[in-house]
Short mmCIF file of N, CA and C and ligand atoms in Angstrom, two decimals:
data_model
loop_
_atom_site.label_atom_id
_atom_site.label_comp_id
_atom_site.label_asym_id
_atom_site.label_seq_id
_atom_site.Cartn_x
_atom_site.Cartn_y
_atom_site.Cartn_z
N UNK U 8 -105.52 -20.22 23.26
CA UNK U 8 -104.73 -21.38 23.67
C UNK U 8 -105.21 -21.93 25.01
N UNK U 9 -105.40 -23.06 25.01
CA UNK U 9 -105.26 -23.71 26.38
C UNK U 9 -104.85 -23.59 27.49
N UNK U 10 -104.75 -23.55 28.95
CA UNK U 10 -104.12 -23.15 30.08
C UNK U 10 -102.67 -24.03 29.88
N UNK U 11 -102.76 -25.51 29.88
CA UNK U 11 -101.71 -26.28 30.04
C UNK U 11 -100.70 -26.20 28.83
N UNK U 12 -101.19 -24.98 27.66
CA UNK U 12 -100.28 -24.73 26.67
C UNK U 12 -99.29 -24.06 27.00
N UNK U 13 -100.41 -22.88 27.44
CA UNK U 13 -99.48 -21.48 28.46
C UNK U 13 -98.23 -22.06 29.34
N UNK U 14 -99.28 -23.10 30.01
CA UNK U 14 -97.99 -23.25 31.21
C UNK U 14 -96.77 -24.15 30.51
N UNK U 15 -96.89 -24.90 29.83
CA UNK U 15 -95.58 -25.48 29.12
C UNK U 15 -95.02 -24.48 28.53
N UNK U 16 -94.95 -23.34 27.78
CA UNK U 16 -94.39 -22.22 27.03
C UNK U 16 -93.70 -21.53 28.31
N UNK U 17 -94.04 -21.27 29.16
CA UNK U 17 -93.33 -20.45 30.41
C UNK U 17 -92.67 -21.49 31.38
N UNK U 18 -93.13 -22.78 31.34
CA UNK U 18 -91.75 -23.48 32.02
C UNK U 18 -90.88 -23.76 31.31
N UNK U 19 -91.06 -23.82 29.97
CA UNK U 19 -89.67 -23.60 29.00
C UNK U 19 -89.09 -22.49 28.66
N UNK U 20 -90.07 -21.41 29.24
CA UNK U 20 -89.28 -20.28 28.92
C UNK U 20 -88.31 -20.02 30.14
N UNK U 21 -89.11 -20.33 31.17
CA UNK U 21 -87.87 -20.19 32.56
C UNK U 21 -86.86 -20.94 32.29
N UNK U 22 -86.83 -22.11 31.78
CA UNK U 22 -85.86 -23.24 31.96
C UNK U 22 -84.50 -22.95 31.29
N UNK U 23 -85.11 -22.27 29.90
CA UNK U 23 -84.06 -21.86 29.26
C UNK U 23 -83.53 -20.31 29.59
N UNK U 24 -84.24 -19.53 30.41
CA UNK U 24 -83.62 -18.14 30.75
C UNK U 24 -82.56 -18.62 31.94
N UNK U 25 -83.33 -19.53 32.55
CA UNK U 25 -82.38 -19.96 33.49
C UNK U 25 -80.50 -20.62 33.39
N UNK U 26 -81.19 -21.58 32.38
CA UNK U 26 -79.38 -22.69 31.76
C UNK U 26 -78.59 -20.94 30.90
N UNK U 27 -78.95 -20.35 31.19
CA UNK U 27 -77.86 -19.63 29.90
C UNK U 27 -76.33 -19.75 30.52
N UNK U 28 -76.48 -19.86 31.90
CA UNK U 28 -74.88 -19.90 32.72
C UNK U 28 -74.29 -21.34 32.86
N UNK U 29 -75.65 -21.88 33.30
CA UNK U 29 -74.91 -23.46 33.54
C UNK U 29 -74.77 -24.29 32.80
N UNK U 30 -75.80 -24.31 31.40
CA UNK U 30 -75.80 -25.48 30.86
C UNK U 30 -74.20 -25.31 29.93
N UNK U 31 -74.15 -26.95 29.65
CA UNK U 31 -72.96 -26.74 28.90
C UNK U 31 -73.17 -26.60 27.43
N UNK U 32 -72.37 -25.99 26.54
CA UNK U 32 -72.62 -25.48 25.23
C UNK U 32 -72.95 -26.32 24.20
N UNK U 33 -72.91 -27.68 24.81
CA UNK U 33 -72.74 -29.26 23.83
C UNK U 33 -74.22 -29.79 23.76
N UNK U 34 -74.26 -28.84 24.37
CA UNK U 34 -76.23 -29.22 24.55
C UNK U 34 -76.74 -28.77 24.13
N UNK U 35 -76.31 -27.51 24.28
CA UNK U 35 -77.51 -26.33 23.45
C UNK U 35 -76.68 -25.93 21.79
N UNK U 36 -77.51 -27.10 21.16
CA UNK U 36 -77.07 -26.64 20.03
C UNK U 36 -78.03 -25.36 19.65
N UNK U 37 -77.78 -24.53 18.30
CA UNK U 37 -78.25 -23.29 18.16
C UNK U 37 -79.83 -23.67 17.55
N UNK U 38 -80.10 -24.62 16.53
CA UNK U 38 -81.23 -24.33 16.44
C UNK U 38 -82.55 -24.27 17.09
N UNK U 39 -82.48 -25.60 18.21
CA UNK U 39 -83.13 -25.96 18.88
C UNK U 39 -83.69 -24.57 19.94
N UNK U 40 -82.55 -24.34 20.70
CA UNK U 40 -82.43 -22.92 20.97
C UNK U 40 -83.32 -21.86 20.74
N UNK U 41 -82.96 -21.03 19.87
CA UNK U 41 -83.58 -20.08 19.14
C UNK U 41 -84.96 -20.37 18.39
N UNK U 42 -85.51 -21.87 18.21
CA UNK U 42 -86.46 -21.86 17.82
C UNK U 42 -87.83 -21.94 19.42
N UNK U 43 -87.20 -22.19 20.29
CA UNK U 43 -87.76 -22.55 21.54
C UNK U 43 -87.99 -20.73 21.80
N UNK U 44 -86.83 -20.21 22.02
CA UNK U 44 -86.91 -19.04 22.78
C UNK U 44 -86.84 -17.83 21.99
N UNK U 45 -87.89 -16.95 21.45
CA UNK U 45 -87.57 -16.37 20.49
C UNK U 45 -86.92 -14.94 21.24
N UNK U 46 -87.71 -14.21 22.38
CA UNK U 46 -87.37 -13.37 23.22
C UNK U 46 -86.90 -13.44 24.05
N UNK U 47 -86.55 -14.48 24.42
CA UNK U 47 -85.75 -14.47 25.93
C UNK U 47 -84.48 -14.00 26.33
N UNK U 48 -83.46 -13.83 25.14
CA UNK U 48 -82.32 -13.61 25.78
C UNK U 48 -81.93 -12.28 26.05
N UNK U 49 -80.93 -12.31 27.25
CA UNK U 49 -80.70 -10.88 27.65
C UNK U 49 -79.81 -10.61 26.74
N UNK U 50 -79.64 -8.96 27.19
CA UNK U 50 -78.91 -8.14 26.68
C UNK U 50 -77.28 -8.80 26.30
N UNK U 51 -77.23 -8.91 27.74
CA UNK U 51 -75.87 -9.38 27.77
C UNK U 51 -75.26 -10.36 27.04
N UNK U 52 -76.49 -11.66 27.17
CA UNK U 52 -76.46 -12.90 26.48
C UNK U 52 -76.04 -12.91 25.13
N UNK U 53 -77.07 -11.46 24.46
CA UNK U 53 -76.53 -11.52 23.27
C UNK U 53 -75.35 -10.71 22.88
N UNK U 54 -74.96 -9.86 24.21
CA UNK U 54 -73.60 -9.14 23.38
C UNK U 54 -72.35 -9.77 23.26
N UNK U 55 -73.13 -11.05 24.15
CA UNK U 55 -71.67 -12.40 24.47
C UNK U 55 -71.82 -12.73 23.07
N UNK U 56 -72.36 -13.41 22.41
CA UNK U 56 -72.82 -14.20 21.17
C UNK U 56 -72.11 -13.07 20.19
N UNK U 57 -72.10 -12.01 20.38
CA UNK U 57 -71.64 -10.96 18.91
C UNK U 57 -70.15 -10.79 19.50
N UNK U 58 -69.80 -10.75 20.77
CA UNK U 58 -68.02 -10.88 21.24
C UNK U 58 -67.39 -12.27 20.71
N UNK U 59 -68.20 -13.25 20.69
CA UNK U 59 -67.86 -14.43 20.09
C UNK U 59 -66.92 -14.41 19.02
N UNK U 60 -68.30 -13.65 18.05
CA UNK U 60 -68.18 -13.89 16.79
C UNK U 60 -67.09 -12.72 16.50
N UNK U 61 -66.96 -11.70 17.32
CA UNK U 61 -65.80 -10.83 16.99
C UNK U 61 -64.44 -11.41 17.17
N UNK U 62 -64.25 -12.12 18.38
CA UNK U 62 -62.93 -12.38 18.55
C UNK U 62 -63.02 -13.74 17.78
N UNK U 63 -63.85 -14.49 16.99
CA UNK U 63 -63.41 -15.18 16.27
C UNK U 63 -63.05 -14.59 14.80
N UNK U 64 -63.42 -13.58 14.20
CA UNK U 64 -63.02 -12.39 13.13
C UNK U 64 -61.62 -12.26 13.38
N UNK U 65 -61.51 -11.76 14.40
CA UNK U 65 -60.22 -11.29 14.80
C UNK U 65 -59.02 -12.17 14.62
N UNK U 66 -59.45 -13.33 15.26
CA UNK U 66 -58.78 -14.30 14.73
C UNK U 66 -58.18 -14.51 13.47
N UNK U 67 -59.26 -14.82 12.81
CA UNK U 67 -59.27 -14.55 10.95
C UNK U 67 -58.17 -13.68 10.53
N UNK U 68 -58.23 -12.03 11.31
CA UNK U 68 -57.50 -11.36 10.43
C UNK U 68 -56.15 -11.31 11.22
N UNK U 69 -55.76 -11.98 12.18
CA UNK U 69 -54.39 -11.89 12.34
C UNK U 69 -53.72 -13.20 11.60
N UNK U 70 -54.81 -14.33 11.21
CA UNK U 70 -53.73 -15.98 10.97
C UNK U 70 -53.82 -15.30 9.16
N UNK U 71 -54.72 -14.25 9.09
CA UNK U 71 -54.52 -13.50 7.82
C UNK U 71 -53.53 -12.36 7.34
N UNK U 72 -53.05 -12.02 8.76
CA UNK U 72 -51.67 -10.91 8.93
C UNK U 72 -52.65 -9.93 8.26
N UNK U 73 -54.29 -9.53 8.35
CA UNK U 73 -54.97 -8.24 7.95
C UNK U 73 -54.84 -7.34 9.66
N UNK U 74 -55.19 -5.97 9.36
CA UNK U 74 -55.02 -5.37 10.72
C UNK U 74 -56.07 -5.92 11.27
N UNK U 75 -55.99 -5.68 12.57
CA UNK U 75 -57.26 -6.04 13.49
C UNK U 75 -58.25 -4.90 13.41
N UNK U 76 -59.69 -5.62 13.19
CA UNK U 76 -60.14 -4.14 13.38
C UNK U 76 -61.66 -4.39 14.53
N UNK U 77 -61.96 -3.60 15.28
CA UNK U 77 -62.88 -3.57 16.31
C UNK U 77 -64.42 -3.06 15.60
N UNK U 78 -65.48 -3.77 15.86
CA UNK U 78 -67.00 -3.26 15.19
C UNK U 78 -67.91 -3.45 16.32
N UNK U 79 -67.63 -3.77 17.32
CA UNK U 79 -68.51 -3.92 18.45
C UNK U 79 -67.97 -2.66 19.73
N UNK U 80 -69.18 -1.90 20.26
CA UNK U 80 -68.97 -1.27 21.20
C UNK U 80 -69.02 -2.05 22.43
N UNK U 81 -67.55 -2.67 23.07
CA UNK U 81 -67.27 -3.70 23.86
C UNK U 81 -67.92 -3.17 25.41
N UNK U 82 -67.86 -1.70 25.82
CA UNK U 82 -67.80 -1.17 27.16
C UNK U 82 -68.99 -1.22 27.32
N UNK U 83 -70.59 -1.69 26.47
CA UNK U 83 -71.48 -2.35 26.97
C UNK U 83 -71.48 -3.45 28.09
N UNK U 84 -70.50 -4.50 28.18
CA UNK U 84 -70.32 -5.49 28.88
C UNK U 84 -70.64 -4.92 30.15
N UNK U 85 -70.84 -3.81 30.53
CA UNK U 85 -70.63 -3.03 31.85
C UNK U 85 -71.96 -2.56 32.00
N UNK U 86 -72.17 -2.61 31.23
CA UNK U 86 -74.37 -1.85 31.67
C UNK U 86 -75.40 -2.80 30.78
N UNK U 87 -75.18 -3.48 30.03
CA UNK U 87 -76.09 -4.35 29.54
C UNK U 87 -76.72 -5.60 30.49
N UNK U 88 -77.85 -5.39 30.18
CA UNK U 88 -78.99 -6.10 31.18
C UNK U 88 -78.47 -7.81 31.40
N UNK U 89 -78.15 -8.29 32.02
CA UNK U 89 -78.01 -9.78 32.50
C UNK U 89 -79.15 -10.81 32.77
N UNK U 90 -79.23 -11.83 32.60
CA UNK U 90 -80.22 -13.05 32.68
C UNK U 90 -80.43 -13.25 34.23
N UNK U 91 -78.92 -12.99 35.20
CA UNK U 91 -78.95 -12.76 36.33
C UNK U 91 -78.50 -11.54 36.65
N UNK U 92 -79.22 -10.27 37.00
CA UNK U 92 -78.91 -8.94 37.06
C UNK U 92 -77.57 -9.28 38.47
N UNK U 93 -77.61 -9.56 39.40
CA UNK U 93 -77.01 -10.07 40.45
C UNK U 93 -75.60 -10.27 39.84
N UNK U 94 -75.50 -11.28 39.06
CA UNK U 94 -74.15 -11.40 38.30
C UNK U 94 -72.95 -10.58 38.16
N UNK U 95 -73.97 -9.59 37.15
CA UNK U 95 -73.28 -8.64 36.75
C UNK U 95 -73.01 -7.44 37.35
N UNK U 96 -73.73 -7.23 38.64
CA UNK U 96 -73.49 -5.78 39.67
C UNK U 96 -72.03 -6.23 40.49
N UNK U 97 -72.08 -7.64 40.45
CA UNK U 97 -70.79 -8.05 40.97
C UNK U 97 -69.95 -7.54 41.05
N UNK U 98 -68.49 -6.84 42.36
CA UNK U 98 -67.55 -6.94 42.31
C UNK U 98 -66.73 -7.14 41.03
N UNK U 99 -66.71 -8.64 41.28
CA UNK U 99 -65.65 -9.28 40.34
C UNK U 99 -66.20 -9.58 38.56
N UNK U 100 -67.32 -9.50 38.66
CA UNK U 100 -67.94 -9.15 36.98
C UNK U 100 -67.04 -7.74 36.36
N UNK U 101 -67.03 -6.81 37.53
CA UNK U 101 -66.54 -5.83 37.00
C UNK U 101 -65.08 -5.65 36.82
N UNK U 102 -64.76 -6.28 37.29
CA UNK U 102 -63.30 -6.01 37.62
C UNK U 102 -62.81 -6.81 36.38
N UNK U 103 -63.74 -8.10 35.74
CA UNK U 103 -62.99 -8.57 35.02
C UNK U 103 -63.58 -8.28 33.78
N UNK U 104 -64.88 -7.22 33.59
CA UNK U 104 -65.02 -6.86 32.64
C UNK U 104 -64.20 -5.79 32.26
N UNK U 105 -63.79 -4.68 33.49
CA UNK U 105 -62.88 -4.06 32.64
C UNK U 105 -61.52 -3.85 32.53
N UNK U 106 -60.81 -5.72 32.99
CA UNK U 106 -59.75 -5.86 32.41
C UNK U 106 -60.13 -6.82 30.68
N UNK U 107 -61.08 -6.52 30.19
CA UNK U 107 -61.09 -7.55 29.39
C UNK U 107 -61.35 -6.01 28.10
N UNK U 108 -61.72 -4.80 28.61
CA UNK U 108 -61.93 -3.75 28.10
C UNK U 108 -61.06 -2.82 27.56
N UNK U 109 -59.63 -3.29 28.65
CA UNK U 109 -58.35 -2.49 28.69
C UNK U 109 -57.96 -3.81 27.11
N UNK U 110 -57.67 -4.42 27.19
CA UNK U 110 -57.12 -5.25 26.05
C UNK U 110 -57.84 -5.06 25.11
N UNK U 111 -59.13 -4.86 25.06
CA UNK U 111 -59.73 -4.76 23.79
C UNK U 111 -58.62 -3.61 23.19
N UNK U 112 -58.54 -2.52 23.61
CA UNK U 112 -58.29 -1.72 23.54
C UNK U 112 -57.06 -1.38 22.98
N UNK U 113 -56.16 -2.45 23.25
CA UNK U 113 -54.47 -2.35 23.13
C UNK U 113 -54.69 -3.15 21.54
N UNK U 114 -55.82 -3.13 21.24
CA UNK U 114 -55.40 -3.46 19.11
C UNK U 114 -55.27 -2.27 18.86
N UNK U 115 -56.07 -1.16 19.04
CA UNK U 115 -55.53 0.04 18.47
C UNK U 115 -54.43 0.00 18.40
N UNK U 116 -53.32 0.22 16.94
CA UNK U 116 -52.68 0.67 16.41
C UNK U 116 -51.61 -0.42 16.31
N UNK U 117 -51.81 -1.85 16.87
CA UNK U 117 -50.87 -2.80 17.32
C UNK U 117 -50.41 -3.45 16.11
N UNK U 118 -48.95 -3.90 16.18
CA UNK U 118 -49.22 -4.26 14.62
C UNK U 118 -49.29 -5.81 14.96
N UNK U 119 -48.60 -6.90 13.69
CA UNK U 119 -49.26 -8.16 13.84
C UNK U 119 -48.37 -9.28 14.91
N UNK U 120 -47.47 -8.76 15.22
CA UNK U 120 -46.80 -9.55 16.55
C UNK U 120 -47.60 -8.89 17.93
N UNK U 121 -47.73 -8.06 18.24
CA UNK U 121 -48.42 -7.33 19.11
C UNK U 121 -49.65 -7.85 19.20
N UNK U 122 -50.33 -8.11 18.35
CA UNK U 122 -52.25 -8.79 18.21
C UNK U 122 -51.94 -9.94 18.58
N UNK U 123 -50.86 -10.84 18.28
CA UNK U 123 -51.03 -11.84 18.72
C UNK U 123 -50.63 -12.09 20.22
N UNK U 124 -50.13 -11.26 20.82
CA UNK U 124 -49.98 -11.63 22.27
C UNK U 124 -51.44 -10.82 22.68
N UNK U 125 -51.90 -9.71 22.35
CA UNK U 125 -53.19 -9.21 22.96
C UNK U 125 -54.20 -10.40 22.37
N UNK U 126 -54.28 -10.89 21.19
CA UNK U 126 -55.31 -11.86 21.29
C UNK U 126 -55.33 -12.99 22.41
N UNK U 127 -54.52 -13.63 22.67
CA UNK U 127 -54.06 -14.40 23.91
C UNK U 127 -54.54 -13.74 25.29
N UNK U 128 -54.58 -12.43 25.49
CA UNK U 128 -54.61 -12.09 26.74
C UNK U 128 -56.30 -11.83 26.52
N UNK U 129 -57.11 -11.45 25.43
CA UNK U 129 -58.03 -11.56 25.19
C UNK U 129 -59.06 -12.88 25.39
N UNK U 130 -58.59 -13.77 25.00
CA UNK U 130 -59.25 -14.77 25.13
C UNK U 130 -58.87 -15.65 26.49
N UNK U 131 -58.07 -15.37 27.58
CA UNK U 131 -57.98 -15.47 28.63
C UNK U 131 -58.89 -14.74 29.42
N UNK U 132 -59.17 -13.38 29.26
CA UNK U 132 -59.85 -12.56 30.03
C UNK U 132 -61.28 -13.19 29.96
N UNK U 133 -61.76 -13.31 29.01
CA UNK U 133 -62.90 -14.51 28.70
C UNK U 133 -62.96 -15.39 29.77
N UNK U 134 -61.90 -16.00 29.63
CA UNK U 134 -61.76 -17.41 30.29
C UNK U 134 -61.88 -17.33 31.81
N UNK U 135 -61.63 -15.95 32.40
CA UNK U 135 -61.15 -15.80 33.76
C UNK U 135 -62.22 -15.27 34.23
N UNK U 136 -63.42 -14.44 33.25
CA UNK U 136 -64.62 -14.12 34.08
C UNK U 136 -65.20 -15.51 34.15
N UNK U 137 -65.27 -15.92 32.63
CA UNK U 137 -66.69 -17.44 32.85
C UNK U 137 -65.97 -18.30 33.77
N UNK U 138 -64.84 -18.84 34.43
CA UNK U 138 -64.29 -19.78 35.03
C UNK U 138 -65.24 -19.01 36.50
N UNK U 139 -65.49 -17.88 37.21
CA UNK U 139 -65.79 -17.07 38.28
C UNK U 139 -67.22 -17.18 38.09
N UNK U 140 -67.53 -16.76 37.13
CA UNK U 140 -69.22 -15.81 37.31
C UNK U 140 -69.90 -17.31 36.26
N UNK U 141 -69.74 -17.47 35.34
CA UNK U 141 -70.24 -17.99 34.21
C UNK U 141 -69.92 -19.15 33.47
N UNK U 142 -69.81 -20.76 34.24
CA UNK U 142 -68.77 -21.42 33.49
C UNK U 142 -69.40 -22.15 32.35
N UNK U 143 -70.64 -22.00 31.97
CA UNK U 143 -71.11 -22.80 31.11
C UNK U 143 -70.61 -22.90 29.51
N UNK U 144 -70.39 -21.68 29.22
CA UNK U 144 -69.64 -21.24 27.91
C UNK U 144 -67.87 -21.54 27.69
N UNK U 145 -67.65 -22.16 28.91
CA UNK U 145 -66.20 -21.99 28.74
C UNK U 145 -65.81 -23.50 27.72
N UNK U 146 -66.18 -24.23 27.33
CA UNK U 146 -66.42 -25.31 26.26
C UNK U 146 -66.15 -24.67 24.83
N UNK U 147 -67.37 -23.53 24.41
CA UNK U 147 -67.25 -22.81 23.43
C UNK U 147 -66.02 -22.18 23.35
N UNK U 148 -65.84 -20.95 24.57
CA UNK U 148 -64.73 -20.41 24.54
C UNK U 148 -63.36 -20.52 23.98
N UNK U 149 -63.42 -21.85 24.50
CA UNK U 149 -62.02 -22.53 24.06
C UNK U 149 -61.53 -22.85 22.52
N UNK U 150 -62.68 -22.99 22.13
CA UNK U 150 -62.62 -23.14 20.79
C UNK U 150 -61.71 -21.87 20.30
N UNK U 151 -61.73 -20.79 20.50
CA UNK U 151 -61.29 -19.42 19.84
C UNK U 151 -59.92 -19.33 20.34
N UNK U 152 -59.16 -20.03 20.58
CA UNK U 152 -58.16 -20.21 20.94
C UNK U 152 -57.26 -20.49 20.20
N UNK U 153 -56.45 -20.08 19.83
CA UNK U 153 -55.76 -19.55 18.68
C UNK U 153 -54.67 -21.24 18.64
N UNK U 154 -54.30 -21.93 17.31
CA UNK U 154 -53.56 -22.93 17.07
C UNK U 154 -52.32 -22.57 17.08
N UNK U 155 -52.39 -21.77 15.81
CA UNK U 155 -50.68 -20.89 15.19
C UNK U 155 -51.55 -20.13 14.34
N UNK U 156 -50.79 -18.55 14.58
CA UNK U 156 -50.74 -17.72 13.34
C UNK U 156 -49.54 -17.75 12.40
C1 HEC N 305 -66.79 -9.78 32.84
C2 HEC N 305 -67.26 -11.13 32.68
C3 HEC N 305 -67.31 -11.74 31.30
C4 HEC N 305 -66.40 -11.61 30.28
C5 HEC N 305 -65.10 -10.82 30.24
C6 HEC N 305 -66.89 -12.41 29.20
N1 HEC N 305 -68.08 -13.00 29.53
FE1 HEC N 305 -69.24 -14.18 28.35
N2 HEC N 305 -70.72 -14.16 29.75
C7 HEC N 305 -70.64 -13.58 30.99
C8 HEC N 305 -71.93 -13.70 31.65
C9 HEC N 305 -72.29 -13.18 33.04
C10 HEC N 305 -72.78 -14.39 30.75
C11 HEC N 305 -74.27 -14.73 30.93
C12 HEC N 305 -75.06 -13.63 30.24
C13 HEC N 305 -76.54 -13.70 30.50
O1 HEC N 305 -77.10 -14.80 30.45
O2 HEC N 305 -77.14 -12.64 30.73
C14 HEC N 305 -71.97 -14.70 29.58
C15 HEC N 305 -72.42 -15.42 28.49
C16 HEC N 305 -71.63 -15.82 27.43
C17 HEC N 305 -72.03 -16.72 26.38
C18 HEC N 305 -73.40 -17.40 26.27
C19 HEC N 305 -74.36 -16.45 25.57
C20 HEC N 305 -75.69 -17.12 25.33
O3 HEC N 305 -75.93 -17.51 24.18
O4 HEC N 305 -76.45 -17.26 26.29
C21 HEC N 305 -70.98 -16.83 25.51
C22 HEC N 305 -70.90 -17.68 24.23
C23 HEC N 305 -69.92 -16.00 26.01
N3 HEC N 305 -70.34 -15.40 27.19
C24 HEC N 305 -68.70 -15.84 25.38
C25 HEC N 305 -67.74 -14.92 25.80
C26 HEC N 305 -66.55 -14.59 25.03
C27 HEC N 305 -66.15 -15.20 23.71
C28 HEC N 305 -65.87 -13.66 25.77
C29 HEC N 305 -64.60 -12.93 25.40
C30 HEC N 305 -64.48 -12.42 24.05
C31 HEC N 305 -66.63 -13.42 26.99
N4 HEC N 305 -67.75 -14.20 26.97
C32 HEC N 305 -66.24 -12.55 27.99
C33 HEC N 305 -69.53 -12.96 31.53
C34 HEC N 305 -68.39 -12.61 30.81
#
């Protein structure tokens, strides 16, 4: 390949390791995305993307009155590698990762009035790290926000 190939592939690769916090979610649609950056994302990045998709499941099975059930080992949020390592050694990363750890936690055994106030406090805890550390996702976020069960 060419020099000036190289260097366009790595200023897009910075560009996009860089937006994972700031850009807003209306932009980065997914394909574009993932076809640009095949390795780039961190750890973290992607355990956000699979918490997503969990607490949107979750969702599912309470407006479904099914039990809640947990498939992600959440207490990663706490040692998984960051896009900005800095971020996440944070104080307050931590503090609000593991109030967001303690709720995961309170589905065990909860039945379906109970899920629905822990889902609420769930998807706040979300809301209260990215509003601090991370606000770019908070667009998406919102989406998972429960209408009526
Ligand atoms: C303790 C803080 C914290 C909590 C709690 C948290 N996040 Fe994040 N989130 C982050 C940080 C920091 C990043 C940036 C990760 C990176 O780029 O390495 C991020 C990134 C994301 C992203 C973007 C991932 C990507 O594709 O780049 C999404 C979506 C996301 N979070 C959703 C959620 C959802 C949904 C929840 C709750 C179920 C949640 N987050 C809870 C801190 C948090």
């Amino acid at each position: 390949m060419r020099k000036t190939t190289y260097s366009i592939i790595l200023i897009l690769l910075l560009v996009i390791t860089a937006a994972s916090c700031n850009q807003e979610n209306t932009v980065q649609e997914e394909p574009v995305k993932i076809s640009l950056n095949p390795n780039g994302d961190s750890e973290l990045a992607l355990l956000m993307r699979s918490m997503y998709d969990e607490a949107d499941r979750i969702k599912k099975q309470i407006a479904n009155k099914e039990p809640v059930t947990i498939s992600l080992d959440h207490e990663k949020i706490l040692s998984a590698h960051a896009t900005e390592p800095k971020k996440a050694a944070s104080p307050e990363f931590k503090t609000f990762a593991k109030a967001y750890i303690e709720t995961v936690n309170k589905f065990e055994g909860a039945n379906h009035e109970e899920s629905i106030v822990i889902y609420e406090s769930l998807i706040k805890n979300c809301l209260d790290c990215h509003k601090s550390v991370c606000p770019g996702p908070i667009v998406k976020i919102n989406k998972l926000k429960k209408k009526s069960f």
